[in-house]
PDB file of C-alpha atoms in Angstrom:
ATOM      1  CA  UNK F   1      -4.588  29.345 -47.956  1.00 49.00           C
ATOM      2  CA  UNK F   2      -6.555  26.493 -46.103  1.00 64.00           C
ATOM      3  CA  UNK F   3      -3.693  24.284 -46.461  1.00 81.00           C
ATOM      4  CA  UNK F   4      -0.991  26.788 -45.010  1.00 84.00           C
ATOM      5  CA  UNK F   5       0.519  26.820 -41.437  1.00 86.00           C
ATOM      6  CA  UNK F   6      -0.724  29.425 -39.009  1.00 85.00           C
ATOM      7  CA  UNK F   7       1.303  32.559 -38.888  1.00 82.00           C
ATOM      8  CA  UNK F   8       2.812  32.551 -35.611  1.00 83.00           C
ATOM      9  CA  UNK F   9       3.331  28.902 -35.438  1.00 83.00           C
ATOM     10  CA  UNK F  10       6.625  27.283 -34.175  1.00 88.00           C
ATOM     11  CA  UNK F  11       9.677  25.204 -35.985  1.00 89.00           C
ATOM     12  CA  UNK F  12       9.370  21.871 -34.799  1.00 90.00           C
ATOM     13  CA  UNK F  13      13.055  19.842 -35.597  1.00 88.00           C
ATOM     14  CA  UNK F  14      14.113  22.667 -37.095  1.00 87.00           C
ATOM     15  CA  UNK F  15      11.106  22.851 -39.883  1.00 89.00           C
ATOM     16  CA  UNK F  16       7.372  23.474 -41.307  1.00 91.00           C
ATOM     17  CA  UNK F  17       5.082  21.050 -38.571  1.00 92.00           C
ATOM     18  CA  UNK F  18       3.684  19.730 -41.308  1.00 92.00           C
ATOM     19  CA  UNK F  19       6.348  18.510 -43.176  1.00 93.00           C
ATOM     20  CA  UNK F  20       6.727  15.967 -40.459  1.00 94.00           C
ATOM     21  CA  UNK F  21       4.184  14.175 -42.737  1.00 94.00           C
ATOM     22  CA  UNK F  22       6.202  12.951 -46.278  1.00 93.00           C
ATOM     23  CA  UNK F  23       4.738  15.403 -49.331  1.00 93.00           C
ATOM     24  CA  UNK F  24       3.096  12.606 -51.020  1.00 94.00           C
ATOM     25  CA  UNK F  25       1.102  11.704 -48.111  1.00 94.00           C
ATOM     26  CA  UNK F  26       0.291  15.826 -47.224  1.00 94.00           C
ATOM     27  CA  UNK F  27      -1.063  15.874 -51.815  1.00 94.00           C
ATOM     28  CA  UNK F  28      -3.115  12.593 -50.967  1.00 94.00           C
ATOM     29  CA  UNK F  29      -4.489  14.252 -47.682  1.00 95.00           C
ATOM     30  CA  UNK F  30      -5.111  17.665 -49.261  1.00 93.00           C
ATOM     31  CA  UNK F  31      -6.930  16.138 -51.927  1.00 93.00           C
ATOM     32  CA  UNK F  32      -9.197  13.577 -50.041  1.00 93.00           C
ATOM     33  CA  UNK F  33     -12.860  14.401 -49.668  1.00 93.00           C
ATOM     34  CA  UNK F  34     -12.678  13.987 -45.901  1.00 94.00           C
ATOM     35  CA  UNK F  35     -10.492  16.941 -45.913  1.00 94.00           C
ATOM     36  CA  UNK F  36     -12.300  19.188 -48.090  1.00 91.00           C
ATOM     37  CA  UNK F  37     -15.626  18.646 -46.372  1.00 91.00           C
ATOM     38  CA  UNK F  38     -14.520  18.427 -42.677  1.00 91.00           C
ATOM     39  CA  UNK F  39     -10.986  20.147 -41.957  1.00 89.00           C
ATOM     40  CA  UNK F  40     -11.369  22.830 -44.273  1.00 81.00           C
ATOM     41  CA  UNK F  41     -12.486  25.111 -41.202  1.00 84.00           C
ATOM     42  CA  UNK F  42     -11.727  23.178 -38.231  1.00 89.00           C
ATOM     43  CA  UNK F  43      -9.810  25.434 -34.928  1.00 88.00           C
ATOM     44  CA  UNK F  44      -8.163  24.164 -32.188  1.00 84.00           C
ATOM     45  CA  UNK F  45     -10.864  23.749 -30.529  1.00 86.00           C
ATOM     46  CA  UNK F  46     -13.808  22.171 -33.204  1.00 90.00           C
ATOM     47  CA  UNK F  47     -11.334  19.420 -33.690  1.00 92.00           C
ATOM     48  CA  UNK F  48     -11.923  17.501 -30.929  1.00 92.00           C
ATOM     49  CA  UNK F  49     -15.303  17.284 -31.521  1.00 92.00           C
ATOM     50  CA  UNK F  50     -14.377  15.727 -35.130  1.00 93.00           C
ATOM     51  CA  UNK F  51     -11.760  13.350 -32.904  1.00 93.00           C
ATOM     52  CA  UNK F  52     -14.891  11.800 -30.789  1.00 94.00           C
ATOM     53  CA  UNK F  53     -16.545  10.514 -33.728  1.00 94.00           C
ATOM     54  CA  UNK F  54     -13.098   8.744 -34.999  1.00 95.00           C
ATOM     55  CA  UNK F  55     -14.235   4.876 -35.426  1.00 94.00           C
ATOM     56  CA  UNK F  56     -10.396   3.299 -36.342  1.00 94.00           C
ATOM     57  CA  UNK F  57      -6.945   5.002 -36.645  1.00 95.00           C
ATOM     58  CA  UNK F  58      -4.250   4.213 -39.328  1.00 94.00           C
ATOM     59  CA  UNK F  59      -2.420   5.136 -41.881  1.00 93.00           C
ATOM     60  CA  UNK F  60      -3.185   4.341 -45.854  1.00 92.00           C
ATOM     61  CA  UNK F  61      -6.051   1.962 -46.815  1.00 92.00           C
ATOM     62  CA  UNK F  62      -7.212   1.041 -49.789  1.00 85.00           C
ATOM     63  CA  UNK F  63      -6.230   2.853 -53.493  1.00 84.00           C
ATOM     64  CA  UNK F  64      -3.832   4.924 -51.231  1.00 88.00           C
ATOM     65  CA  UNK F  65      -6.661   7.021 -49.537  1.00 93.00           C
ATOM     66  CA  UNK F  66      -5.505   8.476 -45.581  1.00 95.00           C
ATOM     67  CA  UNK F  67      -7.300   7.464 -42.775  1.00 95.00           C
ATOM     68  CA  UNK F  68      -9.764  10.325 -40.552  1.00 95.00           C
ATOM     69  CA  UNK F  69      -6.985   9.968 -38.477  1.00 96.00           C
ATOM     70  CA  UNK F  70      -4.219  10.968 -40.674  1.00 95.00           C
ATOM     71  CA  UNK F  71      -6.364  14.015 -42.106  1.00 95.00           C
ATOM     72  CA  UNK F  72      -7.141  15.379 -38.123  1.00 95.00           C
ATOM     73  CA  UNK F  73      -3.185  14.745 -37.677  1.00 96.00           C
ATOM     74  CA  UNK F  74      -1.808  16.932 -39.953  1.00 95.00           C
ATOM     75  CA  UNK F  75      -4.650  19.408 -39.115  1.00 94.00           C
ATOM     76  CA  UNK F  76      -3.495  19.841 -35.776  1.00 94.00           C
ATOM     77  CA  UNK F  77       0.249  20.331 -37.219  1.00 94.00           C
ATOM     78  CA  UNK F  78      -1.418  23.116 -38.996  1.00 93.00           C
ATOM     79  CA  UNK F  79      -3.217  24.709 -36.084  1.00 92.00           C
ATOM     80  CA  UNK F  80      -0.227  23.664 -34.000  1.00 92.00           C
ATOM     81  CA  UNK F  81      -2.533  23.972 -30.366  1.00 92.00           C
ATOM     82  CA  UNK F  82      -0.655  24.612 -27.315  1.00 90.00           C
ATOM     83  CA  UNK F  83       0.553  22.243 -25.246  1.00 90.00           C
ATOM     84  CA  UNK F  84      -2.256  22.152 -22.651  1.00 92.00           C
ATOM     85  CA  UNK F  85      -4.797  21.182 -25.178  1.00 92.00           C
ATOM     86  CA  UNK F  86      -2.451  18.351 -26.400  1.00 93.00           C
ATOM     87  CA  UNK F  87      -2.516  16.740 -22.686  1.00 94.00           C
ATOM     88  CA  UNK F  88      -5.870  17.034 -22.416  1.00 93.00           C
ATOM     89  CA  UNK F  89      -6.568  14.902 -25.368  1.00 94.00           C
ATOM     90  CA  UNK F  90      -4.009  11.970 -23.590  1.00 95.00           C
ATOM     91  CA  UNK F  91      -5.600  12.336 -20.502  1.00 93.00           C
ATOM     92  CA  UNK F  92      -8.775  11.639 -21.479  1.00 92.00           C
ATOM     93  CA  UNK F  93     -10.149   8.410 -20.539  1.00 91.00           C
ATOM     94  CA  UNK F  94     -13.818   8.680 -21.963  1.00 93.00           C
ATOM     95  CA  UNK F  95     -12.329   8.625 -25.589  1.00 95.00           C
ATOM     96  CA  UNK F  96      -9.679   6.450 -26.461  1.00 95.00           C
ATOM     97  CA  UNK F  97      -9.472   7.510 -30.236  1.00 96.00           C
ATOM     98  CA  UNK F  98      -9.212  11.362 -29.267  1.00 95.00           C
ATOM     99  CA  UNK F  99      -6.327   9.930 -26.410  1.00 96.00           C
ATOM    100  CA  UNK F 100      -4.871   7.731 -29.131  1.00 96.00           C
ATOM    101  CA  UNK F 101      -4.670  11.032 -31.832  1.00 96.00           C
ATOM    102  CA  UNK F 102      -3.011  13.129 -29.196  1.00 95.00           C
ATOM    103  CA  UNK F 103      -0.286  10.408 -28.257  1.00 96.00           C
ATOM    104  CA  UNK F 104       0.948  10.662 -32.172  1.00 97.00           C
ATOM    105  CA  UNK F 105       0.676  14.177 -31.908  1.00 96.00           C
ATOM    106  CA  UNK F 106       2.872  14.457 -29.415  1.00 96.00           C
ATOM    107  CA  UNK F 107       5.492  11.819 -30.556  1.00 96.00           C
ATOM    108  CA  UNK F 108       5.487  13.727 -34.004  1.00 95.00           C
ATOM    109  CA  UNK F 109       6.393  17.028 -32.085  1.00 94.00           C
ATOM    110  CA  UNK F 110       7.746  16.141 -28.550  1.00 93.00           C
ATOM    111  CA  UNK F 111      10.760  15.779 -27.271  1.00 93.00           C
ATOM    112  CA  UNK F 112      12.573  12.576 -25.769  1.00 93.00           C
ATOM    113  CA  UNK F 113      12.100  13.804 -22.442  1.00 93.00           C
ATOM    114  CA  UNK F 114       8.533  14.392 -22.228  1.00 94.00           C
ATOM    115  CA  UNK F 115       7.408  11.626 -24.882  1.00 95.00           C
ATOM    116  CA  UNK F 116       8.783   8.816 -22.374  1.00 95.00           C
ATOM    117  CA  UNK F 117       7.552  11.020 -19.225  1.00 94.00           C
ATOM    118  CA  UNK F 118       4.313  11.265 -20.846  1.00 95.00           C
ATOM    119  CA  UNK F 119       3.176   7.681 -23.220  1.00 95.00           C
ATOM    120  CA  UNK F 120       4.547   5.516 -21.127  1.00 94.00           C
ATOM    121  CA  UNK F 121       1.921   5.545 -17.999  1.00 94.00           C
ATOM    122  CA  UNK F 122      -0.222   4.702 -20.821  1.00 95.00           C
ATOM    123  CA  UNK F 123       1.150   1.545 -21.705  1.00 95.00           C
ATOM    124  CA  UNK F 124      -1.094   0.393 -18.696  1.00 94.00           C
ATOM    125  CA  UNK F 125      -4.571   1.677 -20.870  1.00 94.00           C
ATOM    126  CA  UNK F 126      -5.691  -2.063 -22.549  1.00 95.00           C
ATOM    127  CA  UNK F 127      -8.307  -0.970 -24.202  1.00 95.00           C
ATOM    128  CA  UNK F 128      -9.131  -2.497 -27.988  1.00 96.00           C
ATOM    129  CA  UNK F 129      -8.857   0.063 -31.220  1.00 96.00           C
ATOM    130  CA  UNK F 130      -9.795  -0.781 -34.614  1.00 95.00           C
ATOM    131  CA  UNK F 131      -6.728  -0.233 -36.587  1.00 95.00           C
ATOM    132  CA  UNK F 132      -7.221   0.255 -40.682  1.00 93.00           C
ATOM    133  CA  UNK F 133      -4.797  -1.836 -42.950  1.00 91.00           C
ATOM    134  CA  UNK F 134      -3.494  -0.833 -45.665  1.00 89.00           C
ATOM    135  CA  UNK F 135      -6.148  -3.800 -47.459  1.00 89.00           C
ATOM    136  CA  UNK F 136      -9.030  -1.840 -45.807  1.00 86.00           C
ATOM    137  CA  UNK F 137      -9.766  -4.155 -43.379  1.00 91.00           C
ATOM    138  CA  UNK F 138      -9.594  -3.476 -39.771  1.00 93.00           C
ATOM    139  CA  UNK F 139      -7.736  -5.503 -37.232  1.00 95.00           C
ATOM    140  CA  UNK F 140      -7.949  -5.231 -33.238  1.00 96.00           C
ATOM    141  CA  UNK F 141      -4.727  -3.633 -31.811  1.00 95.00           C
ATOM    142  CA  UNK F 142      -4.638  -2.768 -27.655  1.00 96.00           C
ATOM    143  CA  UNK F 143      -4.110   0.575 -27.197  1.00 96.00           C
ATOM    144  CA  UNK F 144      -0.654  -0.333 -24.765  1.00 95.00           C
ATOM    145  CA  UNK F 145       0.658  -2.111 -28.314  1.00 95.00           C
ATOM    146  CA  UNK F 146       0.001   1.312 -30.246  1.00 96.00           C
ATOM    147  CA  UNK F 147       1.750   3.186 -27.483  1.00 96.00           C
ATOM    148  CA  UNK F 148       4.410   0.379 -27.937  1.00 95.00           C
ATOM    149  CA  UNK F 149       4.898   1.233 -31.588  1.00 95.00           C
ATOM    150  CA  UNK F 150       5.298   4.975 -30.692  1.00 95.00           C
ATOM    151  CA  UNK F 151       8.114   4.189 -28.636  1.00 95.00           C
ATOM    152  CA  UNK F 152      10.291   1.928 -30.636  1.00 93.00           C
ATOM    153  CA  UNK F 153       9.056   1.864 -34.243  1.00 93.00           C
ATOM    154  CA  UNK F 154      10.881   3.966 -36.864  1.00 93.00           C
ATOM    155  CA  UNK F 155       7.668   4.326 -39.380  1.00 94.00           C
ATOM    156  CA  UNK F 156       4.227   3.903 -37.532  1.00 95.00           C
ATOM    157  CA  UNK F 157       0.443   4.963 -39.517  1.00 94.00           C
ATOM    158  CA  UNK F 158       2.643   4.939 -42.701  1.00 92.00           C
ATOM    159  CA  UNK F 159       4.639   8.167 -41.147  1.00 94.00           C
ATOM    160  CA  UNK F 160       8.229   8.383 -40.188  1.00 94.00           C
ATOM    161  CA  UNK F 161       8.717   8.896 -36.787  1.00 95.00           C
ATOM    162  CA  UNK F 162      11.391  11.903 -35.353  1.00 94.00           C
ATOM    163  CA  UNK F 163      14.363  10.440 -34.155  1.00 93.00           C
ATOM    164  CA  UNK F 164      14.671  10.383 -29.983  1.00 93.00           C
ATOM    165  CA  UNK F 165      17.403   9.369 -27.371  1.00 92.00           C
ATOM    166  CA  UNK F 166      17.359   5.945 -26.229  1.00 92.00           C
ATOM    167  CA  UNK F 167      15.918   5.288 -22.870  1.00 91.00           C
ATOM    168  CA  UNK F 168      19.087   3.704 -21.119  1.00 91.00           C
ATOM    169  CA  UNK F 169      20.710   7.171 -22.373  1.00 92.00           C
ATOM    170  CA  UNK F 170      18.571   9.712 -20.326  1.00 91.00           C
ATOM    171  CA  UNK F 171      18.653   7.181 -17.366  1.00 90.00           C
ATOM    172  CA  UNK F 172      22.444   7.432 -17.614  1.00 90.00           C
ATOM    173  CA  UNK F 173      22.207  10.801 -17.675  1.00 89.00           C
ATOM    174  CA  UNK F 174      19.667  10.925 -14.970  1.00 87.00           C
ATOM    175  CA  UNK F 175      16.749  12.678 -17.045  1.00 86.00           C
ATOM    176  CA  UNK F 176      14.786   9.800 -16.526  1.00 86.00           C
ATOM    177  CA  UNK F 177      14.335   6.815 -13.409  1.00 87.00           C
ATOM    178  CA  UNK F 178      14.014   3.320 -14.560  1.00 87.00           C
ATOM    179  CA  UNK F 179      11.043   2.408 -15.497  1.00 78.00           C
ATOM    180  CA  UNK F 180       9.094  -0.027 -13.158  1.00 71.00           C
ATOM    181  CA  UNK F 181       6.162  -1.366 -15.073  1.00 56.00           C
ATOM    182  CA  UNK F 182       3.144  -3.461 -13.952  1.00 53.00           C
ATOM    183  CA  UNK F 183       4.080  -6.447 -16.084  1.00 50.00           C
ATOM    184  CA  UNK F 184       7.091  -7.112 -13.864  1.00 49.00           C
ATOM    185  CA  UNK F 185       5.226  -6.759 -10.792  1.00 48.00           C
ATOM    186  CA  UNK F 186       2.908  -9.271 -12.287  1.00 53.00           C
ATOM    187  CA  UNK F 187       5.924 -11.856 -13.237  1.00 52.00           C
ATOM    188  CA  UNK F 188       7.227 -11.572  -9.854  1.00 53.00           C
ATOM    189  CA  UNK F 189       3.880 -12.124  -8.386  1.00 54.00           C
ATOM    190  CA  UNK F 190       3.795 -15.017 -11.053  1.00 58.00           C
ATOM    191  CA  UNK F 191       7.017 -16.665 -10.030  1.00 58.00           C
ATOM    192  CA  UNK F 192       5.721 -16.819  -6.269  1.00 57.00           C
ATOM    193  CA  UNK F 193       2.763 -18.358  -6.591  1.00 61.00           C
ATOM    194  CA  UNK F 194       4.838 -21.215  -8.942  1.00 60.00           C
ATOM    195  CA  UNK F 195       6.966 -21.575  -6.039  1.00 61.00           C
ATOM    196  CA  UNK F 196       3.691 -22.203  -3.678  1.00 54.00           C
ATOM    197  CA  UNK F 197       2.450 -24.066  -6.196  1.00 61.00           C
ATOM    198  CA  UNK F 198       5.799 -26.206  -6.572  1.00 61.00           C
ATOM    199  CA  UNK F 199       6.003 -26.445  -2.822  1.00 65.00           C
ATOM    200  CA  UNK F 200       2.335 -27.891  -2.178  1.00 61.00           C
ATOM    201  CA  UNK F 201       3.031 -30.080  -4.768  1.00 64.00           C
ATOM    202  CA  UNK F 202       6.264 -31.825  -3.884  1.00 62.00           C
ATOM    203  CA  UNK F 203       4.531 -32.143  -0.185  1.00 64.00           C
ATOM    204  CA  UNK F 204       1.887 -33.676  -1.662  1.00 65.00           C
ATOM    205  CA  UNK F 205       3.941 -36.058  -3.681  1.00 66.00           C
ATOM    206  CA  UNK F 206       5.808 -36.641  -0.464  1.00 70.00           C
ATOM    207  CA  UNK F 207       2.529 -37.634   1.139  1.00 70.00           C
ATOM    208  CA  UNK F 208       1.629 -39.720  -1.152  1.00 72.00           C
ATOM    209  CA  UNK F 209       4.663 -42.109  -1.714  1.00 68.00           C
ATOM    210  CA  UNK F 210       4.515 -42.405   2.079  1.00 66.00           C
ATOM    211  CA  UNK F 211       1.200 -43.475   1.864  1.00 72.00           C
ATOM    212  CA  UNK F 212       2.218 -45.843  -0.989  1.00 68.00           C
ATOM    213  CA  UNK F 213       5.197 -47.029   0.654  1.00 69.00           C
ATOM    214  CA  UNK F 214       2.599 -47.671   3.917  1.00 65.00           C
ATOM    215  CA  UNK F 215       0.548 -49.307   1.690  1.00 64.00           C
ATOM    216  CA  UNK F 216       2.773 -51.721   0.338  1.00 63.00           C
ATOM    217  CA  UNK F 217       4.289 -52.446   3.817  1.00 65.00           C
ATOM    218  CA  UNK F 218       0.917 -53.661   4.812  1.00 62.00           C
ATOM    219  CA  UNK F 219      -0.018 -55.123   1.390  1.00 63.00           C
ATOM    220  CA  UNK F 220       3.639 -57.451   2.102  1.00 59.00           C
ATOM    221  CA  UNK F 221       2.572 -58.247   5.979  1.00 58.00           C
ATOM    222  CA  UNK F 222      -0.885 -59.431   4.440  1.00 57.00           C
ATOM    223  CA  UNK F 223       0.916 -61.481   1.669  1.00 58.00           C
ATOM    224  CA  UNK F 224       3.514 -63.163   4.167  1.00 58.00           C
ATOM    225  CA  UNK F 225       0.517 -63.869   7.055  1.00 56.00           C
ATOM    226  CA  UNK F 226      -1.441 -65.960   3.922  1.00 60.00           C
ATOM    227  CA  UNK F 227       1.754 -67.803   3.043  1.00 59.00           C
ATOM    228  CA  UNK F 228       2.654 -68.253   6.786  1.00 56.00           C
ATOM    229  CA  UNK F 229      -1.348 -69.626   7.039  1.00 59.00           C
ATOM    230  CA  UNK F 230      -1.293 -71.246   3.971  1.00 56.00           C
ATOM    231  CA  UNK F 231       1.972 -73.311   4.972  1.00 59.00           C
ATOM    232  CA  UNK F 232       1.010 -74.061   8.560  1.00 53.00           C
ATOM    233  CA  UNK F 233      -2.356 -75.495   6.840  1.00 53.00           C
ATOM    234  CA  UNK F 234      -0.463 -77.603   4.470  1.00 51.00           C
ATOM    235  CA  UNK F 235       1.673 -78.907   7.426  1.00 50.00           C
ATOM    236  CA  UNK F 236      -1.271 -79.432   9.407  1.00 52.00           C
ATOM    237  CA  UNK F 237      -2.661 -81.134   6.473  1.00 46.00           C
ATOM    238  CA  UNK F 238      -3.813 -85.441   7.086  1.00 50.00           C
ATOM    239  CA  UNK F 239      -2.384 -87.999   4.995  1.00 46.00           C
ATOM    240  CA  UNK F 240      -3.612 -88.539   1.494  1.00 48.00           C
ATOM    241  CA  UNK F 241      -6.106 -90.434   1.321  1.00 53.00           C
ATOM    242  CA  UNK F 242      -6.403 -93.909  -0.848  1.00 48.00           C
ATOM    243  CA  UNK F 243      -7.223 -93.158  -4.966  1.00 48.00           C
ATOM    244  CA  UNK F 244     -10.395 -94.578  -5.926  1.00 49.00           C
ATOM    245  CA  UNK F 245      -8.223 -96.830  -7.878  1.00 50.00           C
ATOM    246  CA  UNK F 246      -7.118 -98.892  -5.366  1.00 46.00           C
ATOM    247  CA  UNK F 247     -10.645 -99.213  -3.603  1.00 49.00           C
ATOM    248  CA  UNK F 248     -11.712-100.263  -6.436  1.00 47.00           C
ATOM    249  CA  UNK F 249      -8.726-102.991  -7.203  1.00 48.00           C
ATOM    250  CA  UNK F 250      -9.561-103.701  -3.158  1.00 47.00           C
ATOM    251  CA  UNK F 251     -12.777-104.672  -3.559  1.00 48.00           C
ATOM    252  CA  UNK F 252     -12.484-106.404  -6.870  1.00 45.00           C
ATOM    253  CA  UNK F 253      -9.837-108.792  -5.016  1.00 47.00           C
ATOM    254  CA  UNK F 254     -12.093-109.912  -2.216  1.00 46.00           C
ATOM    255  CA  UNK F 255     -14.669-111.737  -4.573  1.00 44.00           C
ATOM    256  CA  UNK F 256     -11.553-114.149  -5.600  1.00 46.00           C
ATOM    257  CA  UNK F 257     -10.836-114.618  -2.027  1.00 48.00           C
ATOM    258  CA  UNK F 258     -14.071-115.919  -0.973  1.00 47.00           C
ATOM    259  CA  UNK F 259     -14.239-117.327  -4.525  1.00 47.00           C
ATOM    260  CA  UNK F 260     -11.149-119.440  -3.777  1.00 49.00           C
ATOM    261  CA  UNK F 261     -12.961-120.328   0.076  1.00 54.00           C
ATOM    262  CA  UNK F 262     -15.981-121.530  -2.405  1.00 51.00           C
ATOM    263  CA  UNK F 263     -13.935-123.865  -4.622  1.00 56.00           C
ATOM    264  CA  UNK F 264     -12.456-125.747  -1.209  1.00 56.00           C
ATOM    265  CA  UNK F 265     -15.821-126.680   0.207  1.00 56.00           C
ATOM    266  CA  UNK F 266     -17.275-127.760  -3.292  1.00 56.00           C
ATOM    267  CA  UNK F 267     -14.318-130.203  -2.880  1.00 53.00           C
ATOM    268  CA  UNK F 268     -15.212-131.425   0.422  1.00 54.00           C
ATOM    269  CA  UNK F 269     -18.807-131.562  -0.817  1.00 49.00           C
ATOM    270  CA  UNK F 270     -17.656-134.006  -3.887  1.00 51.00           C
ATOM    271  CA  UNK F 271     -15.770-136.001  -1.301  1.00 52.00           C
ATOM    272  CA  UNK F 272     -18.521-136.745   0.976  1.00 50.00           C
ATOM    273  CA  UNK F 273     -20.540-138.172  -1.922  1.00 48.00           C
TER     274      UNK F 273
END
């Protein structure tokens, strides 16, 4: 009886709410302890106080055991709460696992429609969750990525996702505006500030070969004035002046000379005697 559908509850696509969830998945889900102590008894409204405490959300971990998550899922395909309760979980900012549970609610049981109208302001929520894999580990997933998954994965939490309408249908249709998101405001935002940013640059590259090409002129007037100088010098320049060499060869000549002047009066002095 505990694992039955409520009485009055509602075909969703046509069948049992909680045979949105495969069988194998509802036997491994029945028979998990977390389901036997905790959703045995759980309403409507107890439930949320079991979605607070939710630590991680995902699918199968481990030997094949479901995730908290998975168990409080199918529980509320059970109770099948009314649509009211099922936006007040997604608009609830305090708790991002209890927002995170009612966003795969509703894209288990939605329509096209309302699933876009409804998860995809919440692509802009970038808070971190703690996602289970099917190793048991845990892995850090934004919450705008899980909300991502929703939209255009086939099998998300090891579940099969309901089929909906493509977005580019319903805006042909005109169900649905296009969709103006904050990551394109941010690109073009991006793409200005690169042109500013290209701008000051090539200025400042403009300034600067001007000052190079300043630079240079003045570094080539400076070069020419110390060749100008430097010739005008060299023009200016004496004579060269006499090696060493020859004052040397000069001076060793001048002894013969006065040795030959010797030689003539030693002959006059020979004569006279």
């Amino acid at each position: 009886m505990a694992n039955r559908t409520v009485s009055d509850a509602i075909a969703i696509h046509g069948t049992n709410p909680q045979y949105l969830i495969e069988k194998i998945m509802r036997t491994r889900i029945y028979e998990s302890l977390y389901w036997k102590e905790f959703c045995f008894g759980l309403t409507a409204e107890t439930l949320i106080d079991k979605a607070i405490e939710l630590t991680s959300f995902g699918g199968e971990y481990g030997n094949q055991k479901p995730t908290e998550f998975l168990c409080l899922t199918l529980k509320l395909l059970q109770l099948q709460p009314s649509k009211d309760i099922v936006m007040e979980f997604i608009r609830n900012e305090d708790y991002k696992y209890l927002r995170a549970l009612g966003a795969f609610y509703l894209r288990l049981v939605g329509n096209s429609l309302e699933i876009y109208q409804t998860l995809e302001p919440l692509l802009n929520d970038y808070r971190k969750l703690r996602k289970r894999t099917n190793e048991g580990d845990f892995e850090i997933v934004c919450m705008d990525e899980f909300i991502e998954e929703l939209l255009k994965e086939e099998r998300v939490c090891d579940t099969i996702m309901p089929r909906i309408l493509k977005r580019h249908v319903l805006e042909e249709n005109g169900e649905l505006q296009p969709r103006e998101s904050g990551e394109q405001d941010q690109e073009g935002e991006e793409e200005e500030e690169g042109e500013v940013k290209s701008r000051s640059s090539k200025s400042k590259s403009r300034e600067r070969s001007k000052r190079d090409r300043s630079s240079s002129r003045n570094r080539g007037d400076k070069s020419s004035g110390r060749r100008n100088r430097s010739r005008s010098r060299s023009s200016r320049s004496p004579l060269p002046r006499k090696s060493s060499r020859s004052r040397s060869r000069s001076r060793s000549r001048s002894p013969r000379r006065r040795g030959g002047d010797w030689r003539a009066d030693r002959c006059k002095y020979y004569r006279i005697l």
